[in-house]
Short mmCIF file of C-alpha atoms in Angstrom, two decimals:
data_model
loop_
_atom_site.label_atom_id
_atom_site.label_comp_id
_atom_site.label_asym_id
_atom_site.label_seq_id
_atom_site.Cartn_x
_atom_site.Cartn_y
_atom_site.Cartn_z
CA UNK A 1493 11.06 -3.93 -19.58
CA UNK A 1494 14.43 -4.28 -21.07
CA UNK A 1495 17.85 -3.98 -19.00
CA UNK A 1496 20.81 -1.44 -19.64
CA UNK A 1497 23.84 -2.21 -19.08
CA UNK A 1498 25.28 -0.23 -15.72
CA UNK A 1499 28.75 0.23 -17.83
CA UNK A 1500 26.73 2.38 -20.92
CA UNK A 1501 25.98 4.86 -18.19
CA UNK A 1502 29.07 5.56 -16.06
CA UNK A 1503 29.70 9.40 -16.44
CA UNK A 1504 25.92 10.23 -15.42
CA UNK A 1505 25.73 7.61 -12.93
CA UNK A 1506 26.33 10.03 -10.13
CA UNK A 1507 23.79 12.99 -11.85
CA UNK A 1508 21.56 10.82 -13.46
CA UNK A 1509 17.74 11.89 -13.48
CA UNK A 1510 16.81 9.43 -11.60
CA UNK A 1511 19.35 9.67 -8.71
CA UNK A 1512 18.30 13.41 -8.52
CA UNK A 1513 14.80 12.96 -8.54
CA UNK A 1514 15.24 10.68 -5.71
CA UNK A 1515 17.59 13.09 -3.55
CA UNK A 1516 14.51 15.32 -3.98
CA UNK A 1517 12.65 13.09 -2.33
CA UNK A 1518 14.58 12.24 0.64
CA UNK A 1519 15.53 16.10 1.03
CA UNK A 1520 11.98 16.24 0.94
CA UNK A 1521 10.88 13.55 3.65
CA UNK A 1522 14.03 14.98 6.10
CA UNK A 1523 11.97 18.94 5.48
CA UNK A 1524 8.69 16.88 6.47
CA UNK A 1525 10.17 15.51 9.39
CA UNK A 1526 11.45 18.43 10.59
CA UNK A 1527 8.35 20.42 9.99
CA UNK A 1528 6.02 17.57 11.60
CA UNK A 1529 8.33 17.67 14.56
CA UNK A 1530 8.50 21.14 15.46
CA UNK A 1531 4.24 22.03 14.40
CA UNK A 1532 3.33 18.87 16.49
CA UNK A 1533 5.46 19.45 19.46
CA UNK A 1534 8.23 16.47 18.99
CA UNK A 1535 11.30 15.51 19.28
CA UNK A 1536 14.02 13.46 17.63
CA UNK A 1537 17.86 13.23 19.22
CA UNK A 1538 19.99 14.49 17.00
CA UNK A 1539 22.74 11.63 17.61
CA UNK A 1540 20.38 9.65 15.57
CA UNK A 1541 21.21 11.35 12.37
CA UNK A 1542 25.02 9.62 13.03
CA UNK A 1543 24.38 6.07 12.13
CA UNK A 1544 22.52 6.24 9.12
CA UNK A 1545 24.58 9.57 7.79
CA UNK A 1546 27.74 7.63 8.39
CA UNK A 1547 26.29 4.51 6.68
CA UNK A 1548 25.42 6.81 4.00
CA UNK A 1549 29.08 8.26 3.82
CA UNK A 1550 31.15 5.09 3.79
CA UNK A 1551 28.52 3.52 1.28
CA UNK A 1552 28.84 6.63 -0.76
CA UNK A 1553 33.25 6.56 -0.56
CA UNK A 1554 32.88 2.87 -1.39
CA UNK A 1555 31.36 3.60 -4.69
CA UNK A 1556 32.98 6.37 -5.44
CA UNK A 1557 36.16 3.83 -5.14
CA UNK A 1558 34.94 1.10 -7.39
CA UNK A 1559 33.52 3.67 -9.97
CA UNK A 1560 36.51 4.68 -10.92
CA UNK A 1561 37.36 0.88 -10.92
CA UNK A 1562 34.77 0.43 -13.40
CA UNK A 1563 33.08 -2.21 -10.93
CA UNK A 1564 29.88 -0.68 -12.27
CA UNK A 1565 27.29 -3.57 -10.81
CA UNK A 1566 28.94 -3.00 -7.59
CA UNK A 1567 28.52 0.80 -7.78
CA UNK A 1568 25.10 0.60 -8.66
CA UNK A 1569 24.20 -1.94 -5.26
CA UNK A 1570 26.08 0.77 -3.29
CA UNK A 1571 24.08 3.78 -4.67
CA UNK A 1572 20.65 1.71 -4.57
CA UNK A 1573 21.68 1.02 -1.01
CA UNK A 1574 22.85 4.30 0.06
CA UNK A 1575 19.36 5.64 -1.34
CA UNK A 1576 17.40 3.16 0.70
CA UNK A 1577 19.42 3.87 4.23
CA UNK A 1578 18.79 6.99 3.77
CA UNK A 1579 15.37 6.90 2.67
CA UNK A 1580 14.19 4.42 5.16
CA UNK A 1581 15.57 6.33 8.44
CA UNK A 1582 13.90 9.92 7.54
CA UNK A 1583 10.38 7.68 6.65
CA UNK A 1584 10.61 5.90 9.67
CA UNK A 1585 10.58 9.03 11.58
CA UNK A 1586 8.09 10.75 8.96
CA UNK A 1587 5.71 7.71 10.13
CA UNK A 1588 6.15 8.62 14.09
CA UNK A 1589 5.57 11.91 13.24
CA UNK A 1590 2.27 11.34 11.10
CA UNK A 1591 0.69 9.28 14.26
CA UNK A 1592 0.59 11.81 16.60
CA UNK A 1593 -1.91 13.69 13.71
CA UNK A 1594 -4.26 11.40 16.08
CA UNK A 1595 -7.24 11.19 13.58
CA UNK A 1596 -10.09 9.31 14.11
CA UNK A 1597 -9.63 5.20 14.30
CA UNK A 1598 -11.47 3.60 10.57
CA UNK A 1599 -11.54 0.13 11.74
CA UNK A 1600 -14.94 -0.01 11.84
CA UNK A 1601 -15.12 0.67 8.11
CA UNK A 1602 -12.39 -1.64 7.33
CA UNK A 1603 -14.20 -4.42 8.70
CA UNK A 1604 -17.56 -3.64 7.55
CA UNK A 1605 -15.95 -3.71 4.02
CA UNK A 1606 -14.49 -7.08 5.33
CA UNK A 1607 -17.41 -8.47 6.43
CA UNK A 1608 -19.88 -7.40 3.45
CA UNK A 1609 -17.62 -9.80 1.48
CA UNK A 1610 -17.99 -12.36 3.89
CA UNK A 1611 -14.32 -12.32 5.27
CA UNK A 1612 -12.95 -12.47 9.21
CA UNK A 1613 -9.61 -11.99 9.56
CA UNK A 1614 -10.00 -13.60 13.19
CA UNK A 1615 -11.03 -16.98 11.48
CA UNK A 1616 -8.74 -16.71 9.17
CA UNK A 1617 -5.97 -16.19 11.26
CA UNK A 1618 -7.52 -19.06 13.94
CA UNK A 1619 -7.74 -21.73 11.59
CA UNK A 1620 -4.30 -20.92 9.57
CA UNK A 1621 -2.54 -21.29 13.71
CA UNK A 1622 -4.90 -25.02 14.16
CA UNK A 1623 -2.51 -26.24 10.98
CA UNK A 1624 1.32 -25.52 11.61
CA UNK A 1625 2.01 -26.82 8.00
CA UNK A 1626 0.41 -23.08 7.08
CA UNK A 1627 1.10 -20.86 10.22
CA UNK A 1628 4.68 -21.73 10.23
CA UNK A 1629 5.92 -21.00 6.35
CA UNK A 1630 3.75 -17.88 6.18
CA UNK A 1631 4.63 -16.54 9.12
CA UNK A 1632 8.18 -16.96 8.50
CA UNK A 1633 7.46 -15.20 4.78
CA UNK A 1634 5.99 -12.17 6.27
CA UNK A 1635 9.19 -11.31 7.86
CA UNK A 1636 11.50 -11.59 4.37
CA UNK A 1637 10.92 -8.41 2.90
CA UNK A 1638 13.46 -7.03 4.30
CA UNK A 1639 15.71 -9.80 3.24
CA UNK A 1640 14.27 -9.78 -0.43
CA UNK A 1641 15.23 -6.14 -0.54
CA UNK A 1642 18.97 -6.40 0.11
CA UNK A 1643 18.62 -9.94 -2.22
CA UNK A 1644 17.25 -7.35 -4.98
CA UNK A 1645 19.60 -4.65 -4.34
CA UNK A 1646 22.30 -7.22 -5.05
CA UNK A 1647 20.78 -9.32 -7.64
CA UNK A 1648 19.79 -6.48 -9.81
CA UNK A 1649 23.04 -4.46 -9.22
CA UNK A 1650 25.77 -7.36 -10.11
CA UNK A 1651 22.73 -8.85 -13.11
CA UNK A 1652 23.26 -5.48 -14.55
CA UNK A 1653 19.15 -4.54 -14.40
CA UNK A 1654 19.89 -0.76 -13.85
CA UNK A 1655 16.36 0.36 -15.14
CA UNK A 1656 14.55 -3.10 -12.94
CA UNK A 1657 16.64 -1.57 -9.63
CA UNK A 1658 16.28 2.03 -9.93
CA UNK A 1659 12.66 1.49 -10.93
CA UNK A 1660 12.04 -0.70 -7.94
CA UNK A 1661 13.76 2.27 -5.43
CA UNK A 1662 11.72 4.75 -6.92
CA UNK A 1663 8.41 2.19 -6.59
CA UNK A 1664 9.20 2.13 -2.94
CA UNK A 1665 9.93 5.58 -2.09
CA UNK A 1666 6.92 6.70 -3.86
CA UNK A 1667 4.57 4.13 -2.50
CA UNK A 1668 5.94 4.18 1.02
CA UNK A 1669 5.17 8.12 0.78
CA UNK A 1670 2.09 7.45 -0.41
CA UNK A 1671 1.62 5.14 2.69
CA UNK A 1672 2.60 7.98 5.07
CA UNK A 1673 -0.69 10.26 3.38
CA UNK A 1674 -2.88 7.60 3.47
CA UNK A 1675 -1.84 6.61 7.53
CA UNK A 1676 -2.96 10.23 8.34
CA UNK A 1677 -6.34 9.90 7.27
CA UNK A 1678 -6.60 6.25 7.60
CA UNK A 1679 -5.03 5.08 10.78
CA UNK A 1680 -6.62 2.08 12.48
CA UNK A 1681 -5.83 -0.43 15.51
CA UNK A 1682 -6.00 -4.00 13.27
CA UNK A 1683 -7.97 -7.00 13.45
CA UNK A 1684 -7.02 -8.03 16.82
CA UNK A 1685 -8.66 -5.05 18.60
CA UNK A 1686 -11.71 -5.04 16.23
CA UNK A 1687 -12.17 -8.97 16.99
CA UNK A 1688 -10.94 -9.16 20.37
CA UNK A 1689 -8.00 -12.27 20.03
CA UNK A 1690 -4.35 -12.18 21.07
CA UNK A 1691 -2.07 -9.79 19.66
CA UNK A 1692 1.29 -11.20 19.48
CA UNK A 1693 4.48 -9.88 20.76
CA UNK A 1694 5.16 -7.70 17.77
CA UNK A 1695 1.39 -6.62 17.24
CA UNK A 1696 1.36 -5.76 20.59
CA UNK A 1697 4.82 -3.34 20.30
CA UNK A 1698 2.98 -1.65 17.52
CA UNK A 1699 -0.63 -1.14 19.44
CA UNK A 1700 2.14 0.51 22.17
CA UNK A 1701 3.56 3.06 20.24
CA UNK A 1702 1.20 3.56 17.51
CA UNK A 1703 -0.84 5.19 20.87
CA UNK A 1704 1.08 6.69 22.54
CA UNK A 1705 2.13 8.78 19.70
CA UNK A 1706 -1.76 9.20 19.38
CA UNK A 1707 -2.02 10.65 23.16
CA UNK A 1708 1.39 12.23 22.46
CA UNK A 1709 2.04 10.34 25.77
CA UNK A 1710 5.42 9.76 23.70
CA UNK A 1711 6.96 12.55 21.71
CA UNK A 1712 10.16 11.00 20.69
CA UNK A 1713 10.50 10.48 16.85
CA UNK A 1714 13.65 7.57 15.90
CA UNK A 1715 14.34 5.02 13.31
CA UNK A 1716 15.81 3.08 16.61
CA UNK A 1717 13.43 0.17 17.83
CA UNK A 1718 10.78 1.38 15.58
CA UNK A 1719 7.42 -0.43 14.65
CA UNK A 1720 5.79 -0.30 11.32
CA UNK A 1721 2.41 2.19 12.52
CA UNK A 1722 0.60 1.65 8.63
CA UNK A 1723 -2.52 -1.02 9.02
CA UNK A 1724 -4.09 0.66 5.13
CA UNK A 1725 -3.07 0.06 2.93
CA UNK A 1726 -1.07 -3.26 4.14
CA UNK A 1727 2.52 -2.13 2.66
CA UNK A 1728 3.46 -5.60 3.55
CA UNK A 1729 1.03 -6.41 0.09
CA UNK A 1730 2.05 -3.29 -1.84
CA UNK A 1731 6.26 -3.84 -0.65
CA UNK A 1732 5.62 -7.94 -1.69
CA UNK A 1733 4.07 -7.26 -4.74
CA UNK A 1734 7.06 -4.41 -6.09
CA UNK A 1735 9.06 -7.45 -4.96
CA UNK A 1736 8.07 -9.54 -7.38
CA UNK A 1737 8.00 -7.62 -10.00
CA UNK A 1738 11.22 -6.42 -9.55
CA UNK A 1739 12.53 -10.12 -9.86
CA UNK A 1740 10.53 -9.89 -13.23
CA UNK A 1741 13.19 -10.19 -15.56
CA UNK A 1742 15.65 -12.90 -13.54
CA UNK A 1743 15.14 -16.21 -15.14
CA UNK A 1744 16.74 -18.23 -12.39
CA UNK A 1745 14.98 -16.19 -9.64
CA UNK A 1746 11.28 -15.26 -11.17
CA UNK A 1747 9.40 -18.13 -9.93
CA UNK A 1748 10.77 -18.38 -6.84
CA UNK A 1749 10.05 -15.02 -5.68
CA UNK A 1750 6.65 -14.86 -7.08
CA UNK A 1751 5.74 -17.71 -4.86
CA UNK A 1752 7.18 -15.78 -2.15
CA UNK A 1753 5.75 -13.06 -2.05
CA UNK A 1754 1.86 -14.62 -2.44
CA UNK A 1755 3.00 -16.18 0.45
CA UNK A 1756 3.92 -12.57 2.36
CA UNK A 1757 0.26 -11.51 0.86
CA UNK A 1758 -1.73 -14.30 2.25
CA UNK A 1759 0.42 -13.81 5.20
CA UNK A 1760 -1.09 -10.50 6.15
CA UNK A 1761 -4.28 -12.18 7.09
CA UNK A 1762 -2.86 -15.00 8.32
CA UNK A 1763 -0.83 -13.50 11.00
CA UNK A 1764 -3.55 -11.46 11.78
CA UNK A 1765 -1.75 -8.07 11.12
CA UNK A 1766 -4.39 -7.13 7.92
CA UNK A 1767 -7.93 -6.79 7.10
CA UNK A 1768 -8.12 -8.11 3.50
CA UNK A 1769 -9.09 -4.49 2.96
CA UNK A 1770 -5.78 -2.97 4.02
CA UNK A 1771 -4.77 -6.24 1.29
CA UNK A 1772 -6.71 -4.59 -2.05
CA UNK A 1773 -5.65 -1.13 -0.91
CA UNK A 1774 -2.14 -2.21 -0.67
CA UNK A 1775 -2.15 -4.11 -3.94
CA UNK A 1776 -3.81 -0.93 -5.82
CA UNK A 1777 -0.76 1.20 -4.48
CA UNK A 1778 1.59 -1.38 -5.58
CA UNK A 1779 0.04 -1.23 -9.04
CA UNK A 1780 -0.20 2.11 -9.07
CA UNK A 1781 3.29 2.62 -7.84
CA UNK A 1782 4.85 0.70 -10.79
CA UNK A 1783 2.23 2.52 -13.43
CA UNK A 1784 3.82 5.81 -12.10
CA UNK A 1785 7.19 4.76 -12.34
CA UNK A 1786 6.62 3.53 -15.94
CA UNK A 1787 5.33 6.46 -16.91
CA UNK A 1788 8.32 8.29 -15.63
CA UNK A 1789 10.83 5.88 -17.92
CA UNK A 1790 11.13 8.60 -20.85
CA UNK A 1791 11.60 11.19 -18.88
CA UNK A 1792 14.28 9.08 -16.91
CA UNK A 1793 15.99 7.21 -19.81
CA UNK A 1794 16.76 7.94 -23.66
CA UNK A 1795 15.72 6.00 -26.66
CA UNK A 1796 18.77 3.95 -26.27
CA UNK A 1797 17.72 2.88 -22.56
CA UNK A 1798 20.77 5.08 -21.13
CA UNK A 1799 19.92 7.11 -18.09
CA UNK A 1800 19.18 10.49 -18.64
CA UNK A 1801 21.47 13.30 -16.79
CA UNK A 1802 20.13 16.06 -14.62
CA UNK A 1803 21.47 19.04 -16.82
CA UNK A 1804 19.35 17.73 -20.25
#
């Protein structure tokens, strides 16, 4: 996919298509939340909304600053990142919310597909922690997401890659969505219950309040101190993989973060977090993620690559 330059689009940057389509959909995760909330018998504390609306705000100023500035890679990390703070907080609570559904636990099918291949995540994960040469890289990978996302807010933004950024946004909101579906009919313990070894410190945080949003022994709904709930599909695989594809179209940085992110892949077995089916179904929403969002380029840009605006 070819870049734009940010500077061709200034005057719709702040109307554009794409930034409306994606207001729609946070509008549309904060409605959820506040729907889930109030049907299932939650609650969130409302000084929560402060943080990330004031993030939001001074993110939002910032840009609006260096837009007029004509700092237009700068504008366009801003924007990504005021999208994704607000985004993120209303999912996190969407994915609370979803738990307390409390449909029945599909580990047992999971595995079964697991072990009809021949895979066990518990041996997997055993002999990976016998060799620290393995266990130690790939268990530091699994936790870079996170960082690779702010790296490809910023790389993008300042490279100029308007269409690579906004289309990697839009990959994640939809696909993280997506996730939140799938969790309610698909929610499931993980490997270590269904095999019976250790749960870490972190795996252990997420068995505790993954049930007791089941029991509804907790009711509170926060971004603050939360756990990822999602075992399938693994959005570790489907977040990695948008990763890397993002980074597509960066000479200096394609490589580098392709072998990253096989590392987070194999790294969802490894840890023990994944079955490898919660792998393929994450990989399948990845792909299908960026299909969609390809799709959506005509409708989102002009012939000439420019961002549409909303009023056309």
């Amino acid at each position: 996919m070819s870049s734009v330059s940010i500077s061709s689009a200034t005057r719709t940057l702040p109307v554009s298509r794409d930034a409306a389509f994606k207001g729609v959909l946070i509008l549309a995760t904060f409605v959820f939340d506040v729907v889930l909330i109030a049907s299932l018998g939650l609650w969130f504390p409302l000084d929560d909304l402060i943080r990330p609306l004031l993030t939001a705000t001074v993110l939002s100023g910032v840009g609006l600053w260096y837009l007029r500035r004509q700092e237009h890679g700068f504008v366009m990390c801003l924007l990504s990142l005021t999208q994704l703070v607000l985004f993120t907080s209303a999912y996190t609570v969407l994915m609370y919310a979803v738990a307390a559904v409390n449909m029945p636990l599909v580990d047992p099918y999971l595995a079964g597909f697991d072990q009809m291949l021949g895979i066990r995540v518990d041996r997997i994960a055993e002999w990976t922690a016998r060799i620290p040469m393995l266990s130690v890289p790939l268990g530091i990978a699994y936790d870079t997401v996170m960082l690779q996302t702010a790296a490809a807010v910023v790389v993008l933004g300042f490279a100029n890659r308007r269409r690579e950024l906004e289309g990697f946004v839009l990959q994640f909101m939809l696909t993280t969505l997506t996730c939140a579906v799938l969790f309610v009919l698909l929610p499931a313990d993980g490997p270590f219950i269904t095999y019976d070894y250790a749960p870490n410190e972190a795996q252990q945080r997420f068995l505790h309040d993954f049930h007791e949003m089941r029991s509804q022994q907790r009711t509170l709904v926060t971004w603050r101190d939360a756990e990822g709930l999602i075992t399938c599909p693994s959005f570790h695989t489907t977040w990695a993989i948008l990763l890397a594809w993002a980074f597509r179209g960066v000479r200096y940085a394609r490589w580098p973060m392709l072998l990253l992110n096989v590392l987070v892949v194999a790294s969802t077995m490894t840890t023990g977090w994944h079955y490898f089916s919660d792998v393929v179904s994450g990989a399948l929403l990845a792909v299908v993620g960026i299909v969609v969002v390809n799709r959506l380029q005509p409708w989102l840009y002009d012939e000439d690559n420019r961002p549409r605006p909303m009023s056309v």
